[in-house]
Short mmCIF file of N, CA and C in Angstrom, two decimals:
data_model
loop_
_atom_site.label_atom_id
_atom_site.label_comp_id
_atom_site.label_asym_id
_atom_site.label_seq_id
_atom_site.Cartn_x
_atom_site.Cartn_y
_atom_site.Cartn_z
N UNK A 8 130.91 63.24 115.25
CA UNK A 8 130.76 63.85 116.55
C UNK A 8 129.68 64.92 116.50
N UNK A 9 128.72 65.23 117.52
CA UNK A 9 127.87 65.92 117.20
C UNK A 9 127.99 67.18 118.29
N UNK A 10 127.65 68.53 118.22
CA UNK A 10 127.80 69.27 118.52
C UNK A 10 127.10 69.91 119.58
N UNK A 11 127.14 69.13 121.08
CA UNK A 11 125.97 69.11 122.11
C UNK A 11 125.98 70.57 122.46
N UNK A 12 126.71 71.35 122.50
CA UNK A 12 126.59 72.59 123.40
C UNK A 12 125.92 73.51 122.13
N UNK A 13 126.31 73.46 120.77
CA UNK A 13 125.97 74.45 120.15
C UNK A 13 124.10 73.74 119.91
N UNK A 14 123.80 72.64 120.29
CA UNK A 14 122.51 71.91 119.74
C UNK A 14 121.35 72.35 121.10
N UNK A 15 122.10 72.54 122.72
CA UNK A 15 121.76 72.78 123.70
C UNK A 15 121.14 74.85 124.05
N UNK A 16 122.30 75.02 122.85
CA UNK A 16 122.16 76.84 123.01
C UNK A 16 120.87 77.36 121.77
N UNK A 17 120.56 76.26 120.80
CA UNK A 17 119.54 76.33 120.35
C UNK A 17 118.66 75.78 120.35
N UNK A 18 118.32 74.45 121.80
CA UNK A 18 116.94 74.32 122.37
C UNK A 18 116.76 75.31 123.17
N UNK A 19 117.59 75.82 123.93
CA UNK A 19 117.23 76.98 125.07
C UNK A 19 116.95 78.19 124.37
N UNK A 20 117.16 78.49 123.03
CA UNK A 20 117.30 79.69 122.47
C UNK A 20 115.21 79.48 121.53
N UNK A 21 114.79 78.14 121.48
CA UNK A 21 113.80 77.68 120.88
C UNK A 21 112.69 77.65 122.15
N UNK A 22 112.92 77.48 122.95
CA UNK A 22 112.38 76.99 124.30
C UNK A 22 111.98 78.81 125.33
N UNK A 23 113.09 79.41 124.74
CA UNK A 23 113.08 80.47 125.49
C UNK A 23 112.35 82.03 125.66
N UNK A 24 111.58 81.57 124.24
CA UNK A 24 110.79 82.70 123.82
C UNK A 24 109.31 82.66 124.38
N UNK A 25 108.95 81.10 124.12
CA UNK A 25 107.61 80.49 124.42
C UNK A 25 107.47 80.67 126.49
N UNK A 26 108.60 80.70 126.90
CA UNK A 26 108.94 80.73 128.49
C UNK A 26 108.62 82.20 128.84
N UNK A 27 109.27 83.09 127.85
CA UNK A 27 109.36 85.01 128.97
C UNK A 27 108.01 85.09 128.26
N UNK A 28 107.52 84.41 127.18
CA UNK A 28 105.45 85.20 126.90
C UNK A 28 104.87 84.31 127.89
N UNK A 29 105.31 82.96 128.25
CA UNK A 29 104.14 82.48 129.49
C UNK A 29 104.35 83.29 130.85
N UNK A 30 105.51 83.61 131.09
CA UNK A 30 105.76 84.45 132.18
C UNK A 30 105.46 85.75 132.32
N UNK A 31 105.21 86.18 131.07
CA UNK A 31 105.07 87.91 131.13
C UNK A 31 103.31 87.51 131.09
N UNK A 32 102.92 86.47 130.45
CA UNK A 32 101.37 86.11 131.12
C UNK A 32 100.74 86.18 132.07
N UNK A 33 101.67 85.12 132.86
CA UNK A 33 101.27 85.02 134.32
C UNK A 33 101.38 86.11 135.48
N UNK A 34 102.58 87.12 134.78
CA UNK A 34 102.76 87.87 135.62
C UNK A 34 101.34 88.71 135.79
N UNK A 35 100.58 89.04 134.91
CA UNK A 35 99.14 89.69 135.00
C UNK A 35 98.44 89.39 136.00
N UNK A 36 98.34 87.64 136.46
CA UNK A 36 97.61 87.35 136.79
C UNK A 36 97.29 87.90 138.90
N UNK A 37 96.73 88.75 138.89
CA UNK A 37 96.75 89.43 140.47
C UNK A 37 95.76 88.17 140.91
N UNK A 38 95.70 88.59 142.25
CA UNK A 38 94.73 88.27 143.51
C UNK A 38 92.88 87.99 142.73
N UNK A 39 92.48 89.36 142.36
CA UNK A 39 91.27 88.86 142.19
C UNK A 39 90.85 88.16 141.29
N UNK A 40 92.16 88.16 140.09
CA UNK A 40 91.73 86.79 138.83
C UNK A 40 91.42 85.59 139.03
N UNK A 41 91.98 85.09 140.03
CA UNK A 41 92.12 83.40 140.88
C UNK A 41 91.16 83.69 141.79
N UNK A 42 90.28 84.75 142.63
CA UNK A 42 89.77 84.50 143.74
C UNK A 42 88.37 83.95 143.42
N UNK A 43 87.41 82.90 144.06
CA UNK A 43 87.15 82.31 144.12
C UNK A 43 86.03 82.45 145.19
N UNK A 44 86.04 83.12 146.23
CA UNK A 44 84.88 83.92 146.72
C UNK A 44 85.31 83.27 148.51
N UNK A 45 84.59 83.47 149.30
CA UNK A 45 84.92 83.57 151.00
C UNK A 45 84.94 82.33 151.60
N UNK A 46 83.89 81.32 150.56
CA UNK A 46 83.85 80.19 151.70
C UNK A 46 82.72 80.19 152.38
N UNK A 47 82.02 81.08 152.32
CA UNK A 47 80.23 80.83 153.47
C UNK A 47 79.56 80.51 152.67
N UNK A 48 78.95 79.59 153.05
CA UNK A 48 77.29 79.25 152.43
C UNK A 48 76.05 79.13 153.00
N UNK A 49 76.12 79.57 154.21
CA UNK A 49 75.09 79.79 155.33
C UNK A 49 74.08 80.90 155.71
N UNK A 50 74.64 81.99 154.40
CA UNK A 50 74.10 83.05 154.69
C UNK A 50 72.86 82.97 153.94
N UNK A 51 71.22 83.56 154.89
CA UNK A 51 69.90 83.66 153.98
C UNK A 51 69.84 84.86 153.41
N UNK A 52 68.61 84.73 152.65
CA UNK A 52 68.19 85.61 152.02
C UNK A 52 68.19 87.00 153.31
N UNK A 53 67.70 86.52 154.21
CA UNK A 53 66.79 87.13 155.01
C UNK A 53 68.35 88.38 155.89
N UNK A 54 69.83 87.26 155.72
CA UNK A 54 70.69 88.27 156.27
C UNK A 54 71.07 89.32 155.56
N UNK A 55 70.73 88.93 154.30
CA UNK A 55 71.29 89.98 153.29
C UNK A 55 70.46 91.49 153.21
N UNK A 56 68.89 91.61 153.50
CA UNK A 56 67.72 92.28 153.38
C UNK A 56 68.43 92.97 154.24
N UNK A 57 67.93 94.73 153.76
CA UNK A 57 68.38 95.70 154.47
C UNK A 57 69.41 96.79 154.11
N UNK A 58 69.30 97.28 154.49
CA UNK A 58 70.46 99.07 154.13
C UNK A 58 71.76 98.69 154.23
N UNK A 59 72.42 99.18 153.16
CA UNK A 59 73.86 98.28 152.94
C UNK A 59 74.41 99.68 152.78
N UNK A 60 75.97 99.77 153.30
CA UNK A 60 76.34 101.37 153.11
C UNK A 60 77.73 101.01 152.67
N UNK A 61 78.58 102.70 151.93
CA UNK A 61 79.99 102.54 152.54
C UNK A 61 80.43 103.73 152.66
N UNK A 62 81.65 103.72 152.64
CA UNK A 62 82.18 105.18 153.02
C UNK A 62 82.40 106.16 152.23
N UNK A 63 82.39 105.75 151.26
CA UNK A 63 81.68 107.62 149.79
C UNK A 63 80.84 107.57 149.60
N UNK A 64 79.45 107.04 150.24
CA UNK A 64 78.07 107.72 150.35
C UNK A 64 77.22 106.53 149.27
N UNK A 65 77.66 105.56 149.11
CA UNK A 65 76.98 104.52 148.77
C UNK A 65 75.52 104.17 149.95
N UNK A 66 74.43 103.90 149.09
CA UNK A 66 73.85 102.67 149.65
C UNK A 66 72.94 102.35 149.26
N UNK A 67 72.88 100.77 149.06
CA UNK A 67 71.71 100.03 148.72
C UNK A 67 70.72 100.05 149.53
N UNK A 68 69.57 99.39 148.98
CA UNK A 68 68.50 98.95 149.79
C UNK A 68 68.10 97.39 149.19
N UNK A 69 68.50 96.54 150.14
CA UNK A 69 67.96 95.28 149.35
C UNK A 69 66.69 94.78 149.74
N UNK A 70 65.50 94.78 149.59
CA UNK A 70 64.37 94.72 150.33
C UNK A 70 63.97 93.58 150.21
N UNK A 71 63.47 92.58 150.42
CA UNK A 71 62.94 90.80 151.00
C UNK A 71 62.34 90.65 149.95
N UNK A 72 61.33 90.91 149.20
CA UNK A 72 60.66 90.71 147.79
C UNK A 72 61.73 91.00 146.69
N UNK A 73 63.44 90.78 146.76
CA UNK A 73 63.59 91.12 145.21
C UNK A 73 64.33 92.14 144.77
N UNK A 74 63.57 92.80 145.12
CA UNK A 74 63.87 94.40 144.50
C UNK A 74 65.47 95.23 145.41
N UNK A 75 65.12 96.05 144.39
CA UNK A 75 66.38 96.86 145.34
C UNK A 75 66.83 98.47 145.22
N UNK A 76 67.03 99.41 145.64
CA UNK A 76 67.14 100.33 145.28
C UNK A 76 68.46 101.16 145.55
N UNK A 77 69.55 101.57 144.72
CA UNK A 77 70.60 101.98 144.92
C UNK A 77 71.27 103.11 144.79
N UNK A 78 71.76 103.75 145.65
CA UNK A 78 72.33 105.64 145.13
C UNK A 78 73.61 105.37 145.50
N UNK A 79 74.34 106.10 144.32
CA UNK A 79 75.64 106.68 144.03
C UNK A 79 76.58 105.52 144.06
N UNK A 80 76.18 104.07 143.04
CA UNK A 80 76.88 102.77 143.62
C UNK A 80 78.04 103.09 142.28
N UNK A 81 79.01 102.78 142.63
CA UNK A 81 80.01 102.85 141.53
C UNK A 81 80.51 101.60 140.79
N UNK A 82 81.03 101.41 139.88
CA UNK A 82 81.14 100.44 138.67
C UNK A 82 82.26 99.03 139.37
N UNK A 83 82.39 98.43 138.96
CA UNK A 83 83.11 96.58 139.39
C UNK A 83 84.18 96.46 138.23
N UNK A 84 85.27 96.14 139.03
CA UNK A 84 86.04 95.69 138.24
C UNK A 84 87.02 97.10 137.53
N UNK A 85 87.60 97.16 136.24
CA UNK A 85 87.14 98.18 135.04
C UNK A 85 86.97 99.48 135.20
N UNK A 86 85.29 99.07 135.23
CA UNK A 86 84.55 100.40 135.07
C UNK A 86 84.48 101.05 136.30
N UNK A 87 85.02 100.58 137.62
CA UNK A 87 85.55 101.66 138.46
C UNK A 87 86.07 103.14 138.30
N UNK A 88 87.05 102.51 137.42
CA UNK A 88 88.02 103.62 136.99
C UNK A 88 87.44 104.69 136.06
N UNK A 89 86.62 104.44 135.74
CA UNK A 89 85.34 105.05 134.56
C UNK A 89 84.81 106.45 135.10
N UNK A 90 84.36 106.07 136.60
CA UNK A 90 84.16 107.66 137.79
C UNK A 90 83.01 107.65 137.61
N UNK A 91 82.06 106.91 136.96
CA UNK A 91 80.32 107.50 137.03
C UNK A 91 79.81 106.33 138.17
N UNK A 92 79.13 107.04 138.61
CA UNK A 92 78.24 105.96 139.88
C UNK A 92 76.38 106.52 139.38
N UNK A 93 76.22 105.27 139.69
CA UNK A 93 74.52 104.77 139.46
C UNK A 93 73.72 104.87 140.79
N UNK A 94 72.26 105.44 139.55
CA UNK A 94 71.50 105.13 141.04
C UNK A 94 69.94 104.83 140.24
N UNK A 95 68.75 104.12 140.86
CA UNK A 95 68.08 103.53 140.71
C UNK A 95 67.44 102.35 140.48
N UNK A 96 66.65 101.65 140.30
CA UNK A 96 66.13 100.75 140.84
C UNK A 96 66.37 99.06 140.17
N UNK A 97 66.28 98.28 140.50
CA UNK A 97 66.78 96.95 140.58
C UNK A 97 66.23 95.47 140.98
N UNK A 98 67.36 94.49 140.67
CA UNK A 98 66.82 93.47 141.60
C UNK A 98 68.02 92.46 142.18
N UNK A 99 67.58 91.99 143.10
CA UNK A 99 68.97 91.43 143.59
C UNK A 99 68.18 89.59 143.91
N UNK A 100 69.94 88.67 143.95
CA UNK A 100 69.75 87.48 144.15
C UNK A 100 70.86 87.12 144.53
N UNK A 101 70.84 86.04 146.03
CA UNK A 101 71.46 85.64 146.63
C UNK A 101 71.91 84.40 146.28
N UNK A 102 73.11 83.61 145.82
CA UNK A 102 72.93 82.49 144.96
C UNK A 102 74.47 81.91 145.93
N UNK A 103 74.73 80.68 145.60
CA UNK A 103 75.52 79.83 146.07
C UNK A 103 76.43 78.84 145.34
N UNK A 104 77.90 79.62 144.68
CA UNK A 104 78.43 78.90 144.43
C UNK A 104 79.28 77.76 144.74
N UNK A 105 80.70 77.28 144.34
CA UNK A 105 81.59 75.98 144.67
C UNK A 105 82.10 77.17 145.94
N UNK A 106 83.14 78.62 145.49
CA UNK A 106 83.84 79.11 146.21
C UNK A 106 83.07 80.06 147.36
N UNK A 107 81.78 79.78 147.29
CA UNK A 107 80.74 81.06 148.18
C UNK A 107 79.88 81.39 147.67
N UNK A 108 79.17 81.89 148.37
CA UNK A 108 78.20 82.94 148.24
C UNK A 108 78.11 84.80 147.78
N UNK A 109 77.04 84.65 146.54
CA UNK A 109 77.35 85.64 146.14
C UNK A 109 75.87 86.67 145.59
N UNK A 110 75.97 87.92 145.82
CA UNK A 110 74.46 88.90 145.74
C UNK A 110 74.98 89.34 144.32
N UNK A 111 73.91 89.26 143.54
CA UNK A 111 73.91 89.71 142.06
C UNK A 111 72.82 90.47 142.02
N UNK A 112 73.19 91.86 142.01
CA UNK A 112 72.43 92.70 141.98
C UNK A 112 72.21 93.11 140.54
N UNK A 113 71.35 93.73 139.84
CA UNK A 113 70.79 94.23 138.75
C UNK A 113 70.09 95.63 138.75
N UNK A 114 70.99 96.48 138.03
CA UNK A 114 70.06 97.80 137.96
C UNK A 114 69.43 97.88 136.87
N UNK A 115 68.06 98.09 136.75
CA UNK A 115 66.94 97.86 135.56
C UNK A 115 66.35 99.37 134.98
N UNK A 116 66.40 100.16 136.47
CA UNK A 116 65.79 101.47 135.92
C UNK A 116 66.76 102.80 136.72
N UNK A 117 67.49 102.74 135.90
CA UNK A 117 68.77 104.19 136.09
C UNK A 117 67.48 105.44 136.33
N UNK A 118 67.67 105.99 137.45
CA UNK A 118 67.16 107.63 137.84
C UNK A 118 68.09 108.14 137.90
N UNK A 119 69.66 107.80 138.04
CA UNK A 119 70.53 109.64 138.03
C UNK A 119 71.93 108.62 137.45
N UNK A 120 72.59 109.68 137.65
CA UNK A 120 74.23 109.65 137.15
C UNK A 120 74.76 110.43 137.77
N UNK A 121 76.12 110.03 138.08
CA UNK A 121 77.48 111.46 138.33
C UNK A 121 78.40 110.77 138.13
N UNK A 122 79.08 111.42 138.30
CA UNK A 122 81.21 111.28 138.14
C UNK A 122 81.63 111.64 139.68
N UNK A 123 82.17 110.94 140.06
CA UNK A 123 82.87 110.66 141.64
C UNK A 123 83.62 112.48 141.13
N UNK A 124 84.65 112.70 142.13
CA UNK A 124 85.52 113.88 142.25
C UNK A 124 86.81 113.41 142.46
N UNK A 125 87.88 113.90 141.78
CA UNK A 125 87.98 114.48 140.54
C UNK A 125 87.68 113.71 139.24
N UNK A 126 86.49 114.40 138.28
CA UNK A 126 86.00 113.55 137.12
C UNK A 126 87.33 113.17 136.08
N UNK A 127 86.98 112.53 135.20
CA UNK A 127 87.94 112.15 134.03
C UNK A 127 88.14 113.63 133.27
N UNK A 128 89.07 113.47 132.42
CA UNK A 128 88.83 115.04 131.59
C UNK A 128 87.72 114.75 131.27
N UNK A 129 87.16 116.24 130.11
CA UNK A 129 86.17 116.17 129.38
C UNK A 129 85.00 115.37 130.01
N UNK A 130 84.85 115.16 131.18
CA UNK A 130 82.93 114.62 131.31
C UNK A 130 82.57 115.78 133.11
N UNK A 131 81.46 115.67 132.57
CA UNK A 131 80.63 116.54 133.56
C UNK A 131 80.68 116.08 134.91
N UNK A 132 80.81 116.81 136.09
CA UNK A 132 81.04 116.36 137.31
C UNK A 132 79.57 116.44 138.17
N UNK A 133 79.01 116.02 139.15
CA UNK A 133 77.86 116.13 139.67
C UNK A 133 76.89 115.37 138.91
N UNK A 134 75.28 115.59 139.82
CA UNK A 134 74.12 114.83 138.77
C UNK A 134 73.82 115.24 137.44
N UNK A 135 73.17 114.49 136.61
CA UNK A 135 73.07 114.74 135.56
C UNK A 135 71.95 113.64 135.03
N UNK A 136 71.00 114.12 134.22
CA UNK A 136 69.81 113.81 133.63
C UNK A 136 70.64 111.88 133.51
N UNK A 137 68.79 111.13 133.86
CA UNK A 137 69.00 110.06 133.67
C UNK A 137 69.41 108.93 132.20
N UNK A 138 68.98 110.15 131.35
CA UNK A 138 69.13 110.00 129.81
C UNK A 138 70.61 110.46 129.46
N UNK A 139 71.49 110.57 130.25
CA UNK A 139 72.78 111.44 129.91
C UNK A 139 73.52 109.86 128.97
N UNK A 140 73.64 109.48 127.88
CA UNK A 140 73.95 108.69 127.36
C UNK A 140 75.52 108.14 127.79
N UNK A 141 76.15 109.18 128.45
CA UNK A 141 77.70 108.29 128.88
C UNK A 141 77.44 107.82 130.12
N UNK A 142 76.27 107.36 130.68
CA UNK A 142 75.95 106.46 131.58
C UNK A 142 75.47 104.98 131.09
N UNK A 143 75.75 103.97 132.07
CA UNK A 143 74.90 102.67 131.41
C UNK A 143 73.55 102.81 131.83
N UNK A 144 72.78 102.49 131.26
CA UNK A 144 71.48 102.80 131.45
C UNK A 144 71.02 101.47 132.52
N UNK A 145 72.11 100.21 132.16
CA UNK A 145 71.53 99.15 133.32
C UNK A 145 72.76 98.71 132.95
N UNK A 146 73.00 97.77 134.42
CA UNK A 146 74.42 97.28 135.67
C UNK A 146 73.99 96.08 135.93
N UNK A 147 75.32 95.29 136.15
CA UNK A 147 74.78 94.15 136.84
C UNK A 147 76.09 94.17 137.62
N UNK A 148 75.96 93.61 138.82
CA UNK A 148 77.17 94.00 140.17
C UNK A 148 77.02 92.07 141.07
N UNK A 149 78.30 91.64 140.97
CA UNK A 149 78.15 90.88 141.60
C UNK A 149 79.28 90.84 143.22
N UNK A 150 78.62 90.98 144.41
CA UNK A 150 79.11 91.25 145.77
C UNK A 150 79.48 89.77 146.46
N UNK A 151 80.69 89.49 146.91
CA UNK A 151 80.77 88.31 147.47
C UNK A 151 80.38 88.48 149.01
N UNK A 152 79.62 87.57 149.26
CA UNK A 152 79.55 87.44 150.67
C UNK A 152 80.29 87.09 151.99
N UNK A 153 80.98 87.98 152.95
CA UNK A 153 81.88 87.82 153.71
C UNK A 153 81.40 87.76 155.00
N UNK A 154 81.86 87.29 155.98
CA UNK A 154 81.39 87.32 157.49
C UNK A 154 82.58 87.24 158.18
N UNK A 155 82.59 88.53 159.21
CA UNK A 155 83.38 88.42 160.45
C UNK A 155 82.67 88.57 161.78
N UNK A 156 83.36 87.94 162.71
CA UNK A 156 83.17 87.54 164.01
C UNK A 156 82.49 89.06 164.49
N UNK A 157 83.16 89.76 164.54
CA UNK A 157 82.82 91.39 165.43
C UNK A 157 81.75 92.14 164.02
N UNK A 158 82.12 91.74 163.06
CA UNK A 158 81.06 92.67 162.10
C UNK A 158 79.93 92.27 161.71
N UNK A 159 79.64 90.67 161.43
CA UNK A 159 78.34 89.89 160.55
C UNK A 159 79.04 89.87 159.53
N UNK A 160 77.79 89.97 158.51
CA UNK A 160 77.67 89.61 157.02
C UNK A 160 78.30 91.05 156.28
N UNK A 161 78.61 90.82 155.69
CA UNK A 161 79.50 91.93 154.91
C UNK A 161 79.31 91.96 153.30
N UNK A 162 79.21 92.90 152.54
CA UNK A 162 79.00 92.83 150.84
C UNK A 162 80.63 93.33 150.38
N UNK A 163 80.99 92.67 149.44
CA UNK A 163 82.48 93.21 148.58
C UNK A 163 82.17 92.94 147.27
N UNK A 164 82.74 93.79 146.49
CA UNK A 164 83.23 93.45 145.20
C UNK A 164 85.17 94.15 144.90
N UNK A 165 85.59 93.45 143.46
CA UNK A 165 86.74 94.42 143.39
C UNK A 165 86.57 95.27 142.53
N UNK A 166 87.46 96.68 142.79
CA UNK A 166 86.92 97.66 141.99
C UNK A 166 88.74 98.39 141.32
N UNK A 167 88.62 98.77 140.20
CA UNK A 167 89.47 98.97 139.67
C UNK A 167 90.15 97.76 139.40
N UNK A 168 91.69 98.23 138.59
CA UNK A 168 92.26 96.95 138.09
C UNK A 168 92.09 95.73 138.92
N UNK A 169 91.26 94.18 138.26
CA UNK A 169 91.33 93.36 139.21
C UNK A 169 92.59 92.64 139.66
N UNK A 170 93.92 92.84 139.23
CA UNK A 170 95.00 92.50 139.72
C UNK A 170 95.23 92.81 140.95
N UNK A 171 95.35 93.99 141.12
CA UNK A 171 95.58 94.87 142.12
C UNK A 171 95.00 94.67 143.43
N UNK A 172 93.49 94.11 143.10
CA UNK A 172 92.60 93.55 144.54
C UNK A 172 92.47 94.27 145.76
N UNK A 173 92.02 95.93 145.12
CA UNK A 173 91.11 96.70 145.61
C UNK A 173 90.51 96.44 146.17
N UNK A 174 89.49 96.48 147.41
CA UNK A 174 87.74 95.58 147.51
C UNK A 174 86.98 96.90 148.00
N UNK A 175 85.49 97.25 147.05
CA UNK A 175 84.79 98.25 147.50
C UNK A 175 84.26 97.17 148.32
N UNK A 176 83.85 97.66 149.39
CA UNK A 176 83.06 97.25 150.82
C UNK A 176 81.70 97.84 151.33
N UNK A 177 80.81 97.05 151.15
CA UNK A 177 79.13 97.54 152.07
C UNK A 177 79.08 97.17 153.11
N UNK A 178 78.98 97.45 153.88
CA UNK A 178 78.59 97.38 155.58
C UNK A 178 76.82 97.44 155.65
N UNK A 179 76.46 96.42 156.84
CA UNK A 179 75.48 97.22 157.30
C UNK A 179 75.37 98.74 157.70
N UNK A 180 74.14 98.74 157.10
CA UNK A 180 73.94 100.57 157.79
C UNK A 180 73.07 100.64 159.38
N UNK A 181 73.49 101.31 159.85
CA UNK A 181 73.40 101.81 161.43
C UNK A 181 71.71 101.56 161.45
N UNK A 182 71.11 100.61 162.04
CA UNK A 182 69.41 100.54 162.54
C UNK A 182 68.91 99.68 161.15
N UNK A 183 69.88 98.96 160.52
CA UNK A 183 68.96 97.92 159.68
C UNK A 183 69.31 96.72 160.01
#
């Protein structure tokens, strides 16, 4: 006679370890790990060109040749949480994936640094020399492209933990 319940309490007991680590896995997995981007692919080059803002004093400049120029843009993802925001010059590209459309911006030549308010311990708050080595000296930022009915074209990325699915937001700026 064979012993089904005690043979049953040690597949479940074999079975059961490999189950709470895939689950305590998955549980990580937030919103922006799976996201996949908006769905537009209609947007040109030509909507993207122009003064991009947000509401802690961000803003790009994406200009039609390429280039781009950016003050006080803060870090993706991560390095959100980091508190230093970038500024200087760049290049940007409008590209088209399966899930959307997306601006990959590139900062090439850092002119300043700061730490948002309130800084981390121990690092300096305000501007600070472009050589300040606890800055990255060059960024690469990728913004998904969004469109609503009452707003247009819209820039996002996520910022801080990407579970969590934060979204820093650029708006057009007022007369571009």
């Amino acid at each position: 006679m064979t012993d089904r319940p005690g043979r049953r309490r040690r597949t479940a007991a074999a079975l059961g370890g490999p189950a709470v680590a895939l689950a305590a896995l998955t549980a990580c997995a937030g919103p922006a790990q799976y996201y996949e981007g908006t769905g537009v692919h209609d947007t040109t080059a030509a909507d993207i060109t122009g003064s991009w803002q947000n509401t802690t004093g961000t803003s790009v400049l994406l200009r039609p040749d390429g280039t781009a120029l950016l003050t006080r843009l803060d870090g993706q993802d991560f390095d959100f949480d980091r508190g230093w925001r970038l500024s200087g010059t760049g290049t940007w590209q409008l590209t088209d994936r399966q899930g959307g459309q997306v601006v990959r911006l590139a900062l090439t030549a850092r002119t300043g640094a700061e730490h948002r308010s309130p800084a981390p311990t121990g690092t300096a708050t305000g501007s600070t020399s472009a050589a300040d080595s606890q800055y990255p000296s060059a960024y690469a930022w990728s913004f998904y492209v969004g469109r609503r009915q009452q707003d247009g074209v819209g820039l996002f990325f996520f910022s801080g933990d990407p579970d969590i699915g934060h979204a820093y937001v650029l708006t057009r700026a007022p007369g571009s």
